[in-house]
Structure formats: C-alpha cells, structure tokens
Amino acid sequence: MSKLFRDDNGQLTTFGSLGTTQVMTVTTSSVQSTAVGAGVTMLRLANSGGVHCHFAIGASPTASLTTSPMLPTNAVEYVACAGGDKVAVIRSGVTGTDISITQIS
C-alpha cells in the first residue's frame, strides 16, 4: 500500500511502487481511462497541457465541468482509488491538454 508524507519543504512524496502509466488527450467530452490494476491504491495525475481539466474516479465515472475536482494546468495530484477504478477527464478550453495517469501500489 502506498503512503503519502510531507518532506521538510512541505512537498508531498509517495512511498509505493510506480506502475503502469496511461497518457490521455483530454477533450471537451468526458472520456475514461482503462481500469487500474488490482492492488492499486493511489493514482498520480499530471496535467501537462495548456488548460486545466476536471476529473472523476470510480467504476464508470463521468467527469463534469461543474461538479468534478479541477486539476490545474501543469499540476500533479495524488488521489486514492481502488483496483478496477477508471479516471474520467474533461476540459472546457479550446486548446488541448494531456493527462498522465500513473498507478501506485
């Protein structure tokens, strides 16, 4: 099981094994990733594009521009999940962005 802690500078760090990474292009419609593997307890989401996006996590999630958490441009977020979960993402801007989803177990 992975764990989060804050280092001396207040930055979050993970303990756990980095696993499979999926890179998705975020569009103006909610799209889902493939399911995460069994035993995965945490995901590292990294937004590497020009606009912020919103995400949802679950068995069959739908991301919403108004009710889903936002992932700012060029940001990294660590979120809890369960094996079999998927990540759904959406953006509102006219320019594209990519999201990198890395499994941590």
mmCIF file of C-alpha atoms in Angstrom, residues 2-89:
data_model
loop_
_atom_site.group_PDB
_atom_site.id
_atom_site.type_symbol
_atom_site.label_atom_id
_atom_site.label_comp_id
_atom_site.label_asym_id
_atom_site.label_seq_id
_atom_site.Cartn_x
_atom_site.Cartn_y
_atom_site.Cartn_z
ATOM 1 C CA SER A 2 1.346 3.417 -0.902
ATOM 2 C CA LYS A 3 1.625 6.216 1.615
ATOM 3 C CA LEU A 4 1.904 9.992 1.340
ATOM 4 C CA PHE A 5 4.028 12.179 3.566
ATOM 5 C CA ARG A 6 5.269 15.765 3.523
ATOM 6 C CA ASP A 7 9.003 16.378 3.287
ATOM 7 C CA ASP A 8 10.841 19.211 5.090
ATOM 8 C CA ASN A 9 9.701 21.653 2.386
ATOM 9 C CA GLY A 10 6.048 20.663 2.722
ATOM 10 C CA GLN A 11 6.019 18.800 -0.599
ATOM 11 C CA LEU A 12 4.015 15.571 -0.864
ATOM 12 C CA THR A 13 6.042 12.454 -1.566
ATOM 13 C CA THR A 14 4.817 8.915 -2.138
ATOM 14 C CA PHE A 15 6.031 5.637 -0.840
ATOM 15 C CA GLY A 16 4.985 2.852 -3.137
ATOM 16 C CA SER A 17 5.827 1.344 -6.458
ATOM 17 C CA LEU A 18 5.116 3.345 -9.584
ATOM 18 C CA GLY A 19 3.291 1.151 -12.049
ATOM 19 C CA THR A 20 1.624 1.469 -15.411
ATOM 20 C CA THR A 21 1.180 4.953 -16.884
ATOM 21 C CA GLN A 22 -1.547 5.884 -19.338
ATOM 22 C CA VAL A 23 -1.415 9.207 -21.197
ATOM 23 C CA MET A 24 -4.732 10.527 -22.465
ATOM 24 C CA THR A 25 -5.676 13.529 -24.565
ATOM 25 C CA VAL A 26 -8.333 15.477 -22.673
ATOM 26 C CA THR A 27 -11.228 16.649 -24.826
ATOM 27 C CA THR A 28 -14.409 18.687 -24.343
ATOM 28 C CA SER A 29 -16.318 15.430 -23.697
ATOM 29 C CA SER A 30 -15.790 13.188 -20.678
ATOM 30 C CA VAL A 31 -13.519 10.274 -21.602
ATOM 31 C CA GLN A 32 -12.481 7.317 -19.421
ATOM 32 C CA SER A 33 -9.128 5.671 -18.892
ATOM 33 C CA THR A 34 -8.659 1.937 -18.779
ATOM 34 C CA ALA A 35 -9.272 0.317 -15.400
ATOM 35 C CA VAL A 36 -6.433 0.403 -12.869
ATOM 36 C CA GLY A 37 -4.959 -2.888 -11.749
ATOM 37 C CA ALA A 38 -5.804 -4.965 -8.709
ATOM 38 C CA GLY A 39 -3.948 -3.806 -5.614
ATOM 39 C CA VAL A 40 -3.602 -0.207 -6.831
ATOM 40 C CA THR A 41 -4.478 2.200 -4.029
ATOM 41 C CA MET A 42 -3.355 5.555 -5.390
ATOM 42 C CA LEU A 43 -3.009 7.415 -8.667
ATOM 43 C CA ARG A 44 -0.675 10.207 -9.720
ATOM 44 C CA LEU A 45 -2.473 12.565 -12.118
ATOM 45 C CA ALA A 46 -0.273 15.009 -14.038
ATOM 46 C CA ASN A 47 -1.763 17.684 -16.321
ATOM 47 C CA SER A 48 0.873 18.548 -18.900
ATOM 48 C CA GLY A 49 -1.076 20.771 -21.206
ATOM 49 C CA GLY A 50 -2.287 24.258 -21.858
ATOM 50 C CA VAL A 51 -5.570 24.266 -19.907
ATOM 51 C CA HIS A 52 -6.948 22.954 -16.645
ATOM 52 C CA CYS A 53 -9.170 19.876 -16.652
ATOM 53 C CA HIS A 54 -11.649 18.178 -14.329
ATOM 54 C CA PHE A 55 -11.596 14.530 -13.251
ATOM 55 C CA ALA A 56 -13.734 11.843 -11.621
ATOM 56 C CA ILE A 57 -12.735 8.404 -10.330
ATOM 57 C CA GLY A 58 -14.904 5.304 -9.962
ATOM 58 C CA ALA A 59 -16.165 2.126 -11.600
ATOM 59 C CA SER A 60 -17.750 4.041 -14.501
ATOM 60 C CA PRO A 61 -17.123 7.759 -13.850
ATOM 61 C CA THR A 62 -18.221 10.786 -15.841
ATOM 62 C CA ALA A 63 -16.206 13.979 -15.369
ATOM 63 C CA SER A 64 -18.140 17.245 -15.135
ATOM 64 C CA LEU A 65 -17.018 20.840 -15.660
ATOM 65 C CA THR A 66 -19.222 21.974 -12.778
ATOM 66 C CA THR A 67 -19.089 19.209 -10.155
ATOM 67 C CA SER A 68 -15.753 17.372 -10.600
ATOM 68 C CA PRO A 69 -12.465 18.409 -8.964
ATOM 69 C CA MET A 70 -10.201 20.596 -11.100
ATOM 70 C CA LEU A 71 -6.611 19.719 -11.986
ATOM 71 C CA PRO A 72 -4.810 22.996 -12.814
ATOM 72 C CA THR A 73 -2.504 23.418 -15.781
ATOM 73 C CA ASN A 74 0.939 21.825 -15.252
ATOM 74 C CA ALA A 75 -0.115 20.371 -11.876
ATOM 75 C CA VAL A 76 0.291 16.981 -10.215
ATOM 76 C CA GLU A 77 -2.317 15.477 -7.887
ATOM 77 C CA TYR A 78 -2.252 12.251 -5.864
ATOM 78 C CA VAL A 79 -5.652 10.636 -5.333
ATOM 79 C CA ALA A 80 -6.894 7.457 -3.681
ATOM 80 C CA CYS A 81 -8.535 4.766 -5.769
ATOM 81 C CA ALA A 82 -9.427 1.091 -5.721
ATOM 82 C CA GLY A 83 -8.461 -1.687 -8.090
ATOM 83 C CA GLY A 84 -10.714 -1.650 -11.141
ATOM 84 C CA ASP A 85 -11.461 2.090 -10.927
ATOM 85 C CA LYS A 86 -11.227 4.306 -14.001
ATOM 86 C CA VAL A 87 -10.434 8.008 -14.338
ATOM 87 C CA ALA A 88 -12.694 10.229 -16.434
ATOM 88 C CA VAL A 89 -11.437 13.632 -17.609
#
